[in-house]
Every structure is written in C-alpha cells, then in structure tokens.
C-alpha cells in the first residue's frame, strides 16, 4: 500500500470538516487493495477458528476496529466468543454497543469487570482521579480495572483476537498478524494491515454500529477520564492519556508479561 493510501492523513482531523461531520464522512473511503486486505482478514479468521475452535475468543474494546471484527465473525458465521472489559469508568456510549451487537448480530458479549474490593480500595487510598497524578498510579489503575479482568477473560483460551493495527501508533507499527502473547496463547491481529479509511469504509458499507463518540473526534476511546477529543494536526492516539509522554501511552493489555504480573497488575 502506498503512502498515499495510508491514513496518516486522517490520524488527525481532516481540514475543511465541520463539527457536524460524522466519523464516516470524515474518514471512510475506498482505497487501493481494500478488497484484498478484506479477503486476507476473512481467511485469517476462518483459519484461526479452524485451528483453535472453542478456545478462540475476540477481546473487544468496542472500538471501531473491534466492531469490524465482530461484524466479520457474524458474516462468516464463525461461533467465536466475544468478550469485553467494563472498567467501571467507560462512557455510556461505549456500553450502549453491547445491546446493539446483540440486536444486530445475535451475539451475546461476555462482560468482565474488575474486582469490586480492589477498585474500592484503590479509590479510597489513591483517589477517584489518581491517574492524573503520576504514570505509576495511572498504570496501577489500569492494572486493577483492565489487566486483572483480562487475565480472567483469557483463562483457558488458546488464542485471542484483537483490533490492533500498525497505523495506530509508533508503538504498534510492526504489529504482526499472529504472535505469541507470552502466556502460552496466540494473539491474532487480523486488521494489522488495515488503514483507518479501510475500517470506516467497511463500517459504512456494512452498516456496522459504532461508538457515537467517534462522531465527536475521538478516534481512540478508552475510559472516560482518560479520553478526550483530538484536534487538527494531532496524532490518532493523542486523546488517550494526553498528559503523559507519548512512549507511555499503553495500558498494558498488549504487552507480553507473565501470569503473575497480569494478576498483580504490574506493567512492562
């Protein structure tokens, strides 16, 4: 794919668009090679299900990429479990997608939540918005609200599917289609080669439900306190943990680590 086909030009808000522009009107466009990338993704999903069967799971953030994957699983009639993490700090618009998935695809999304006592203790001792105080506290919060529930979500699974794409950030520029996750499982990234334009072209042409916050200039959406809209000229993930150094902008979900580190909420 040539540089002109990549979405580096839309990793920030395109100029000339009004605040009323939808994410589809902002980003969706057909690009050279899309059908080939789509067919490759279909092949990867079929092969993953053939290899792992019931041990395969889609770990969905309910972001645009993950909604595409869920739609493809339904289209291909692959009985793959779909699960998500409800951290307790998600936007209402994010959670609203769970019943939409059920209604449109007949798929029940499994929801994993953090241990209530751990959250209460963290908030009581660290504060409701401790994530703004230091990187260590933000990662501790992610450990409690994301990593520990993720360890339960993936327990007993042989492989999991994510919506990671190479274009999302410098940290993800070399994301492979398949990789070991460091826990004896295989992590599959079937959209690794897709552009942001590809994602939205698929959403537009298949009427895939998506988070209404994408229409408010939030291309990357996490917990409410840790997500803001981006402006013209800003990077795709500039709205995530915007007060931190760019190299720190991962929550730990996509770092390889031991089971003990996952359980304790430690970060690489």
PDB file of C-alpha atoms in Angstrom:
ATOM      1  CA  UNK A   1       0.000   0.000   0.000  1.00  0.00           C
ATOM      2  CA  UNK A   2       1.427   3.354  -0.991  1.00  0.00           C
ATOM      3  CA  UNK A   3       1.816   6.188   1.474  1.00  0.00           C
ATOM      4  CA  UNK A   4      -0.999   7.991  -0.298  1.00  0.00           C
ATOM      5  CA  UNK A   5      -3.328   5.130   0.606  1.00  0.00           C
ATOM      6  CA  UNK A   6      -2.448   5.093   4.293  1.00  0.00           C
ATOM      7  CA  UNK A   7      -4.490   7.045   6.784  1.00  0.00           C
ATOM      8  CA  UNK A   8      -1.637   9.032   8.233  1.00  0.00           C
ATOM      9  CA  UNK A   9      -3.538  11.914   6.650  1.00  0.00           C
ATOM     10  CA  UNK A  10      -6.553  11.091   8.812  1.00  0.00           C
ATOM     11  CA  UNK A  11      -4.827  10.173  12.034  1.00  0.00           C
ATOM     12  CA  UNK A  12      -5.801  13.750  12.846  1.00  0.00           C
ATOM     13  CA  UNK A  13      -8.930  15.680  11.915  1.00  0.00           C
ATOM     14  CA  UNK A  14      -9.034  16.482   8.196  1.00  0.00           C
ATOM     15  CA  UNK A  15      -9.183  20.179   7.466  1.00  0.00           C
ATOM     16  CA  UNK A  16     -12.326  21.642   5.997  1.00  0.00           C
ATOM     17  CA  UNK A  17     -14.659  19.428   8.017  1.00  0.00           C
ATOM     18  CA  UNK A  18     -17.292  20.897  10.287  1.00  0.00           C
ATOM     19  CA  UNK A  19     -18.083  19.839  13.867  1.00  0.00           C
ATOM     20  CA  UNK A  20     -21.267  18.273  12.463  1.00  0.00           C
ATOM     21  CA  UNK A  21     -19.283  15.847  10.294  1.00  0.00           C
ATOM     22  CA  UNK A  22     -19.772  12.186  11.183  1.00  0.00           C
ATOM     23  CA  UNK A  23     -16.843   9.808  11.537  1.00  0.00           C
ATOM     24  CA  UNK A  24     -17.998   8.104   8.337  1.00  0.00           C
ATOM     25  CA  UNK A  25     -17.955  11.345   6.364  1.00  0.00           C
ATOM     26  CA  UNK A  26     -14.592  12.256   7.888  1.00  0.00           C
ATOM     27  CA  UNK A  27     -12.753   9.011   7.333  1.00  0.00           C
ATOM     28  CA  UNK A  28     -14.496   6.411   5.151  1.00  0.00           C
ATOM     29  CA  UNK A  29     -13.122   5.968   1.661  1.00  0.00           C
ATOM     30  CA  UNK A  30     -12.295   3.076  -0.625  1.00  0.00           C
ATOM     31  CA  UNK A  31      -8.541   2.671  -1.081  1.00  0.00           C
ATOM     32  CA  UNK A  32      -6.458   0.559  -3.406  1.00  0.00           C
ATOM     33  CA  UNK A  33      -6.126  -3.017  -2.194  1.00  0.00           C
ATOM     34  CA  UNK A  34      -9.030  -2.901   0.260  1.00  0.00           C
ATOM     35  CA  UNK A  35     -10.769  -5.982  -1.152  1.00  0.00           C
ATOM     36  CA  UNK A  36      -7.515  -7.939  -0.948  1.00  0.00           C
ATOM     37  CA  UNK A  37      -6.966  -6.882   2.675  1.00  0.00           C
ATOM     38  CA  UNK A  38     -10.563  -7.779   3.478  1.00  0.00           C
ATOM     39  CA  UNK A  39     -10.241 -11.227   1.944  1.00  0.00           C
ATOM     40  CA  UNK A  40      -6.980 -11.815   3.802  1.00  0.00           C
ATOM     41  CA  UNK A  41      -8.719 -10.923   7.075  1.00  0.00           C
ATOM     42  CA  UNK A  42     -11.554 -13.309   6.304  1.00  0.00           C
ATOM     43  CA  UNK A  43      -9.025 -16.053   5.595  1.00  0.00           C
ATOM     44  CA  UNK A  44      -7.174 -15.377   8.860  1.00  0.00           C
ATOM     45  CA  UNK A  45     -10.397 -15.550  10.878  1.00  0.00           C
ATOM     46  CA  UNK A  46     -11.504 -18.799   9.223  1.00  0.00           C
ATOM     47  CA  UNK A  47      -8.103 -20.388   9.805  1.00  0.00           C
ATOM     48  CA  UNK A  48      -7.994 -19.212  13.416  1.00  0.00           C
ATOM     49  CA  UNK A  49     -11.369 -20.785  14.139  1.00  0.00           C
ATOM     50  CA  UNK A  50     -10.358 -23.995  12.356  1.00  0.00           C
ATOM     51  CA  UNK A  51      -7.195 -24.191  14.461  1.00  0.00           C
ATOM     52  CA  UNK A  52      -8.444 -23.101  17.881  1.00  0.00           C
ATOM     53  CA  UNK A  53     -12.198 -23.776  17.825  1.00  0.00           C
ATOM     54  CA  UNK A  54     -13.865 -23.030  21.161  1.00  0.00           C
ATOM     55  CA  UNK A  55     -10.521 -21.921  22.610  1.00  0.00           C
ATOM     56  CA  UNK A  56     -10.647 -18.794  20.422  1.00  0.00           C
ATOM     57  CA  UNK A  57     -12.033 -15.500  21.774  1.00  0.00           C
ATOM     58  CA  UNK A  58     -12.400 -11.969  20.468  1.00  0.00           C
ATOM     59  CA  UNK A  59     -11.287  -9.481  23.101  1.00  0.00           C
ATOM     60  CA  UNK A  60     -13.238  -6.394  22.059  1.00  0.00           C
ATOM     61  CA  UNK A  61     -12.670  -2.830  23.214  1.00  0.00           C
ATOM     62  CA  UNK A  62     -15.910  -1.958  21.383  1.00  0.00           C
ATOM     63  CA  UNK A  63     -13.840   0.452  19.300  1.00  0.00           C
ATOM     64  CA  UNK A  64     -14.301   0.834  15.543  1.00  0.00           C
ATOM     65  CA  UNK A  65     -11.792  -1.883  14.678  1.00  0.00           C
ATOM     66  CA  UNK A  66     -13.300  -4.404  17.068  1.00  0.00           C
ATOM     67  CA  UNK A  67     -16.789  -3.685  15.771  1.00  0.00           C
ATOM     68  CA  UNK A  68     -15.494  -4.558  12.295  1.00  0.00           C
ATOM     69  CA  UNK A  69     -14.115  -7.862  13.573  1.00  0.00           C
ATOM     70  CA  UNK A  70     -17.377  -8.747  15.321  1.00  0.00           C
ATOM     71  CA  UNK A  71     -19.275  -7.964  12.119  1.00  0.00           C
ATOM     72  CA  UNK A  72     -16.932 -10.237  10.157  1.00  0.00           C
ATOM     73  CA  UNK A  73     -17.334 -13.077  12.646  1.00  0.00           C
ATOM     74  CA  UNK A  74     -21.101 -12.784  12.185  1.00  0.00           C
ATOM     75  CA  UNK A  75     -20.802 -12.525   8.405  1.00  0.00           C
ATOM     76  CA  UNK A  76     -18.618 -15.644   8.290  1.00  0.00           C
ATOM     77  CA  UNK A  77     -20.912 -17.425  10.768  1.00  0.00           C
ATOM     78  CA  UNK A  78     -17.956 -18.286  12.985  1.00  0.00           C
ATOM     79  CA  UNK A  79     -19.114 -19.190  16.510  1.00  0.00           C
ATOM     80  CA  UNK A  80     -16.336 -17.272  18.252  1.00  0.00           C
ATOM     81  CA  UNK A  81     -16.948 -15.931  21.746  1.00  0.00           C
ATOM     82  CA  UNK A  82     -16.841 -12.135  22.053  1.00  0.00           C
ATOM     83  CA  UNK A  83     -15.903 -10.503  25.358  1.00  0.00           C
ATOM     84  CA  UNK A  84     -15.177  -7.014  26.631  1.00  0.00           C
ATOM     85  CA  UNK A  85     -13.944  -5.282  29.771  1.00  0.00           C
ATOM     86  CA  UNK A  86     -16.220  -2.920  31.676  1.00  0.00           C
ATOM     87  CA  UNK A  87     -13.737  -0.981  33.787  1.00  0.00           C
ATOM     88  CA  UNK A  88     -16.390   0.939  35.665  1.00  0.00           C
ATOM     89  CA  UNK A  89     -15.217   4.194  34.054  1.00  0.00           C
ATOM     90  CA  UNK A  90     -16.411   3.668  30.470  1.00  0.00           C
ATOM     91  CA  UNK A  91     -18.556   6.148  28.580  1.00  0.00           C
ATOM     92  CA  UNK A  92     -22.257   5.333  28.342  1.00  0.00           C
ATOM     93  CA  UNK A  93     -21.849   5.466  24.550  1.00  0.00           C
ATOM     94  CA  UNK A  94     -19.338   2.610  24.730  1.00  0.00           C
ATOM     95  CA  UNK A  95     -21.546   0.375  26.853  1.00  0.00           C
ATOM     96  CA  UNK A  96     -24.510   1.098  24.567  1.00  0.00           C
ATOM     97  CA  UNK A  97     -22.831  -1.001  21.869  1.00  0.00           C
ATOM     98  CA  UNK A  98     -23.312  -4.241  23.818  1.00  0.00           C
ATOM     99  CA  UNK A  99     -27.095  -4.444  23.280  1.00  0.00           C
ATOM    100  CA  UNK A 100     -26.601  -3.173  19.721  1.00  0.00           C
ATOM    101  CA  UNK A 101     -24.328  -6.124  18.965  1.00  0.00           C
ATOM    102  CA  UNK A 102     -26.915  -8.485  20.404  1.00  0.00           C
ATOM    103  CA  UNK A 103     -29.707  -6.930  18.347  1.00  0.00           C
ATOM    104  CA  UNK A 104     -27.818  -6.755  15.045  1.00  0.00           C
ATOM    105  CA  UNK A 105     -25.788  -9.964  15.124  1.00  0.00           C
ATOM    106  CA  UNK A 106     -27.399 -12.165  17.749  1.00  0.00           C
ATOM    107  CA  UNK A 107     -24.077 -12.273  19.619  1.00  0.00           C
ATOM    108  CA  UNK A 108     -24.020 -12.131  23.413  1.00  0.00           C
ATOM    109  CA  UNK A 109     -20.989 -10.156  24.548  1.00  0.00           C
ATOM    110  CA  UNK A 110     -19.415 -11.517  27.722  1.00  0.00           C
ATOM    111  CA  UNK A 111     -18.581  -8.668  30.116  1.00  0.00           C
ATOM    112  CA  UNK A 112     -15.698  -8.886  32.586  1.00  0.00           C
ATOM    113  CA  UNK A 113     -15.429  -6.363  35.402  1.00  0.00           C
ATOM    114  CA  UNK A 114     -12.691  -5.582  37.937  1.00  0.00           C
ATOM    115  CA  UNK A 115     -12.765  -6.975  41.454  1.00  0.00           C
ATOM    116  CA  UNK A 116     -15.007  -4.571  43.341  1.00  0.00           C
ATOM    117  CA  UNK A 117     -12.967  -4.614  46.567  1.00  0.00           C
ATOM    118  CA  UNK A 118      -9.785  -3.778  44.656  1.00  0.00           C
ATOM    119  CA  UNK A 119     -11.449  -0.802  42.979  1.00  0.00           C
ATOM    120  CA  UNK A 120     -12.907   0.477  46.250  1.00  0.00           C
ATOM    121  CA  UNK A 121      -9.519   0.187  47.971  1.00  0.00           C
ATOM    122  CA  UNK A 122      -7.732   1.976  45.118  1.00  0.00           C
ATOM    123  CA  UNK A 123     -10.216   4.846  45.055  1.00  0.00           C
ATOM    124  CA  UNK A 124     -10.208   5.149  48.854  1.00  0.00           C
ATOM    125  CA  UNK A 125      -6.412   5.184  49.163  1.00  0.00           C
ATOM    126  CA  UNK A 126      -5.376   6.809  45.875  1.00  0.00           C
ATOM    127  CA  UNK A 127      -8.333   8.955  44.922  1.00  0.00           C
ATOM    128  CA  UNK A 128     -11.005   8.839  42.221  1.00  0.00           C
ATOM    129  CA  UNK A 129      -8.767  10.539  39.650  1.00  0.00           C
ATOM    130  CA  UNK A 130      -5.353   9.308  40.755  1.00  0.00           C
ATOM    131  CA  UNK A 131      -4.442   8.535  37.131  1.00  0.00           C
ATOM    132  CA  UNK A 132      -3.630  12.216  36.587  1.00  0.00           C
ATOM    133  CA  UNK A 133      -1.107  12.318  39.422  1.00  0.00           C
ATOM    134  CA  UNK A 134       1.582  10.005  38.081  1.00  0.00           C
ATOM    135  CA  UNK A 135       2.280   7.380  35.455  1.00  0.00           C
ATOM    136  CA  UNK A 136       2.666   4.773  38.188  1.00  0.00           C
ATOM    137  CA  UNK A 137      -0.790   5.497  39.593  1.00  0.00           C
ATOM    138  CA  UNK A 138      -2.367   5.512  36.134  1.00  0.00           C
ATOM    139  CA  UNK A 139      -0.824   2.108  35.434  1.00  0.00           C
ATOM    140  CA  UNK A 140      -1.960   0.843  38.823  1.00  0.00           C
ATOM    141  CA  UNK A 141      -5.494   1.875  37.914  1.00  0.00           C
ATOM    142  CA  UNK A 142      -5.211   0.124  34.533  1.00  0.00           C
ATOM    143  CA  UNK A 143      -3.892  -2.958  36.291  1.00  0.00           C
ATOM    144  CA  UNK A 144      -6.926  -3.175  38.553  1.00  0.00           C
ATOM    145  CA  UNK A 145      -9.554  -2.190  36.025  1.00  0.00           C
ATOM    146  CA  UNK A 146      -8.158  -3.837  32.872  1.00  0.00           C
ATOM    147  CA  UNK A 147      -5.307  -6.292  33.327  1.00  0.00           C
ATOM    148  CA  UNK A 148      -6.721  -8.405  36.130  1.00  0.00           C
ATOM    149  CA  UNK A 149     -10.118  -8.810  34.409  1.00  0.00           C
ATOM    150  CA  UNK A 150      -8.278  -9.577  31.158  1.00  0.00           C
ATOM    151  CA  UNK A 151      -6.468 -12.449  32.867  1.00  0.00           C
ATOM    152  CA  UNK A 152      -9.844 -13.940  33.784  1.00  0.00           C
ATOM    153  CA  UNK A 153     -11.242 -13.284  30.320  1.00  0.00           C
ATOM    154  CA  UNK A 154      -8.399 -15.208  28.691  1.00  0.00           C
ATOM    155  CA  UNK A 155      -8.216 -18.044  31.204  1.00  0.00           C
ATOM    156  CA  UNK A 156      -8.412 -21.380  29.406  1.00  0.00           C
ATOM    157  CA  UNK A 157      -8.202 -19.794  25.952  1.00  0.00           C
ATOM    158  CA  UNK A 158      -5.682 -20.823  23.320  1.00  0.00           C
ATOM    159  CA  UNK A 159      -5.902 -17.673  21.224  1.00  0.00           C
ATOM    160  CA  UNK A 160      -7.455 -14.226  21.241  1.00  0.00           C
ATOM    161  CA  UNK A 161      -8.339 -11.738  18.550  1.00  0.00           C
ATOM    162  CA  UNK A 162      -7.609  -8.011  18.859  1.00  0.00           C
ATOM    163  CA  UNK A 163      -8.219  -4.944  16.706  1.00  0.00           C
ATOM    164  CA  UNK A 164      -4.608  -3.757  16.696  1.00  0.00           C
ATOM    165  CA  UNK A 165      -3.441  -2.031  13.520  1.00  0.00           C
ATOM    166  CA  UNK A 166       0.086  -0.980  12.566  1.00  0.00           C
ATOM    167  CA  UNK A 167      -1.083   2.514  11.739  1.00  0.00           C
ATOM    168  CA  UNK A 168      -2.474   3.254  15.208  1.00  0.00           C
ATOM    169  CA  UNK A 169       0.804   4.393  16.765  1.00  0.00           C
ATOM    170  CA  UNK A 170       4.581   4.142  16.563  1.00  0.00           C
ATOM    171  CA  UNK A 171       4.443   1.510  19.312  1.00  0.00           C
ATOM    172  CA  UNK A 172       2.244  -0.654  17.063  1.00  0.00           C
ATOM    173  CA  UNK A 173       3.995  -0.022  13.735  1.00  0.00           C
ATOM    174  CA  UNK A 174       5.250  -3.587  13.446  1.00  0.00           C
ATOM    175  CA  UNK A 175       2.202  -5.463  14.740  1.00  0.00           C
ATOM    176  CA  UNK A 176       2.152  -8.920  13.088  1.00  0.00           C
ATOM    177  CA  UNK A 177      -0.956 -10.829  12.069  1.00  0.00           C
ATOM    178  CA  UNK A 178      -0.120 -13.501  14.650  1.00  0.00           C
ATOM    179  CA  UNK A 179       2.193 -13.511  17.658  1.00  0.00           C
ATOM    180  CA  UNK A 180       2.692 -15.301  20.989  1.00  0.00           C
ATOM    181  CA  UNK A 181       1.284 -13.289  23.892  1.00  0.00           C
ATOM    182  CA  UNK A 182       3.837 -14.500  26.425  1.00  0.00           C
ATOM    183  CA  UNK A 183       1.221 -16.557  28.267  1.00  0.00           C
ATOM    184  CA  UNK A 184       1.209 -19.629  26.049  1.00  0.00           C
ATOM    185  CA  UNK A 185      -1.557 -18.235  23.867  1.00  0.00           C
ATOM    186  CA  UNK A 186      -1.605 -16.859  20.343  1.00  0.00           C
ATOM    187  CA  UNK A 187      -2.660 -13.252  19.816  1.00  0.00           C
ATOM    188  CA  UNK A 188      -4.232 -12.607  16.433  1.00  0.00           C
ATOM    189  CA  UNK A 189      -4.373  -9.153  14.847  1.00  0.00           C
ATOM    190  CA  UNK A 190      -6.323  -9.704  11.611  1.00  0.00           C
ATOM    191  CA  UNK A 191      -6.656  -5.969  10.866  1.00  0.00           C
ATOM    192  CA  UNK A 192      -2.934  -5.283  11.251  1.00  0.00           C
ATOM    193  CA  UNK A 193      -2.567  -4.081   7.652  1.00  0.00           C
ATOM    194  CA  UNK A 194      -5.828  -2.102   7.508  1.00  0.00           C
ATOM    195  CA  UNK A 195      -5.895   1.666   7.312  1.00  0.00           C
ATOM    196  CA  UNK A 196      -8.276   3.921   9.236  1.00  0.00           C
ATOM    197  CA  UNK A 197     -10.005   4.591   5.913  1.00  0.00           C
ATOM    198  CA  UNK A 198     -10.448   0.823   5.457  1.00  0.00           C
ATOM    199  CA  UNK A 199     -12.082   0.491   8.870  1.00  0.00           C
ATOM    200  CA  UNK A 200     -14.610   3.221   8.172  1.00  0.00           C
ATOM    201  CA  UNK A 201     -15.236   2.113   4.587  1.00  0.00           C
ATOM    202  CA  UNK A 202     -16.231  -1.294   5.976  1.00  0.00           C
ATOM    203  CA  UNK A 203     -18.405   0.292   8.676  1.00  0.00           C
ATOM    204  CA  UNK A 204     -20.129   2.436   6.086  1.00  0.00           C
ATOM    205  CA  UNK A 205     -20.758  -0.288   3.508  1.00  0.00           C
ATOM    206  CA  UNK A 206     -21.925  -2.886   6.082  1.00  0.00           C
ATOM    207  CA  UNK A 207     -23.890  -0.541   8.356  1.00  0.00           C
ATOM    208  CA  UNK A 208     -21.788  -1.625  11.329  1.00  0.00           C
ATOM    209  CA  UNK A 209     -22.837   0.019  14.628  1.00  0.00           C
ATOM    210  CA  UNK A 210     -20.129   2.192  16.166  1.00  0.00           C
ATOM    211  CA  UNK A 211     -19.484   4.345  19.201  1.00  0.00           C
ATOM    212  CA  UNK A 212     -21.239   7.715  18.879  1.00  0.00           C
ATOM    213  CA  UNK A 213     -18.142   9.349  20.397  1.00  0.00           C
ATOM    214  CA  UNK A 214     -16.284   8.678  17.149  1.00  0.00           C
ATOM    215  CA  UNK A 215     -18.506  11.401  15.690  1.00  0.00           C
ATOM    216  CA  UNK A 216     -17.101  13.763  18.335  1.00  0.00           C
ATOM    217  CA  UNK A 217     -13.487  13.472  17.142  1.00  0.00           C
ATOM    218  CA  UNK A 218     -12.476  10.602  19.425  1.00  0.00           C
ATOM    219  CA  UNK A 219     -10.813   8.024  17.157  1.00  0.00           C
ATOM    220  CA  UNK A 220      -9.327   6.099  20.109  1.00  0.00           C
ATOM    221  CA  UNK A 221     -11.663   5.632  23.071  1.00  0.00           C
ATOM    222  CA  UNK A 222     -10.859   4.246  26.495  1.00  0.00           C
ATOM    223  CA  UNK A 223     -12.077   5.127  29.970  1.00  0.00           C
ATOM    224  CA  UNK A 224     -13.878   8.448  30.250  1.00  0.00           C
ATOM    225  CA  UNK A 225     -11.272  10.208  32.446  1.00  0.00           C
ATOM    226  CA  UNK A 226      -8.510   9.130  30.068  1.00  0.00           C
ATOM    227  CA  UNK A 227     -10.055  10.057  26.711  1.00  0.00           C
ATOM    228  CA  UNK A 228     -10.572  13.420  25.066  1.00  0.00           C
ATOM    229  CA  UNK A 229     -11.276  14.644  21.545  1.00  0.00           C
ATOM    230  CA  UNK A 230      -8.351  15.370  19.251  1.00  0.00           C
ATOM    231  CA  UNK A 231      -7.741  18.480  17.173  1.00  0.00           C
ATOM    232  CA  UNK A 232      -6.447  19.102  13.659  1.00  0.00           C
ATOM    233  CA  UNK A 233      -2.809  18.074  13.464  1.00  0.00           C
ATOM    234  CA  UNK A 234      -2.880  15.720  16.444  1.00  0.00           C
ATOM    235  CA  UNK A 235      -1.912  12.046  16.326  1.00  0.00           C
ATOM    236  CA  UNK A 236      -4.527   9.267  16.247  1.00  0.00           C
ATOM    237  CA  UNK A 237      -3.990   8.397  19.928  1.00  0.00           C
ATOM    238  CA  UNK A 238      -3.355  11.935  21.156  1.00  0.00           C
ATOM    239  CA  UNK A 239      -6.653  11.856  23.024  1.00  0.00           C
ATOM    240  CA  UNK A 240      -5.561   8.925  25.206  1.00  0.00           C
ATOM    241  CA  UNK A 241      -3.668   9.782  28.418  1.00  0.00           C
ATOM    242  CA  UNK A 242      -2.870  13.144  26.822  1.00  0.00           C
ATOM    243  CA  UNK A 243      -0.991  14.360  29.896  1.00  0.00           C
ATOM    244  CA  UNK A 244       1.665  11.637  29.536  1.00  0.00           C
ATOM    245  CA  UNK A 245       4.747  11.162  27.382  1.00  0.00           C
ATOM    246  CA  UNK A 246       3.899   9.596  24.016  1.00  0.00           C
ATOM    247  CA  UNK A 247       6.020   6.490  24.705  1.00  0.00           C
ATOM    248  CA  UNK A 248       3.966   5.675  27.812  1.00  0.00           C
ATOM    249  CA  UNK A 249       0.595   5.520  26.046  1.00  0.00           C
ATOM    250  CA  UNK A 250      -0.280   1.868  26.534  1.00  0.00           C
ATOM    251  CA  UNK A 251      -2.373   0.410  29.338  1.00  0.00           C
ATOM    252  CA  UNK A 252      -0.527  -2.911  29.344  1.00  0.00           C
ATOM    253  CA  UNK A 253      -3.154  -5.045  27.599  1.00  0.00           C
ATOM    254  CA  UNK A 254      -0.848  -5.562  24.647  1.00  0.00           C
ATOM    255  CA  UNK A 255       2.428  -6.090  26.474  1.00  0.00           C
ATOM    256  CA  UNK A 256       3.743  -9.621  26.895  1.00  0.00           C
ATOM    257  CA  UNK A 257       4.094 -10.481  30.577  1.00  0.00           C
ATOM    258  CA  UNK A 258       3.911 -13.391  32.955  1.00  0.00           C
ATOM    259  CA  UNK A 259       0.695 -14.639  34.523  1.00  0.00           C
ATOM    260  CA  UNK A 260       1.858 -13.412  37.912  1.00  0.00           C
ATOM    261  CA  UNK A 261       2.401  -9.903  36.507  1.00  0.00           C
ATOM    262  CA  UNK A 262      -1.081  -9.949  34.973  1.00  0.00           C
ATOM    263  CA  UNK A 263      -2.652 -10.978  38.248  1.00  0.00           C
ATOM    264  CA  UNK A 264      -0.767  -8.339  40.217  1.00  0.00           C
ATOM    265  CA  UNK A 265      -1.466  -5.600  37.690  1.00  0.00           C
ATOM    266  CA  UNK A 266       2.248  -4.979  37.044  1.00  0.00           C
ATOM    267  CA  UNK A 267       3.224  -3.358  33.764  1.00  0.00           C
ATOM    268  CA  UNK A 268       6.158  -3.828  31.436  1.00  0.00           C
TER     269      UNK A 268
END
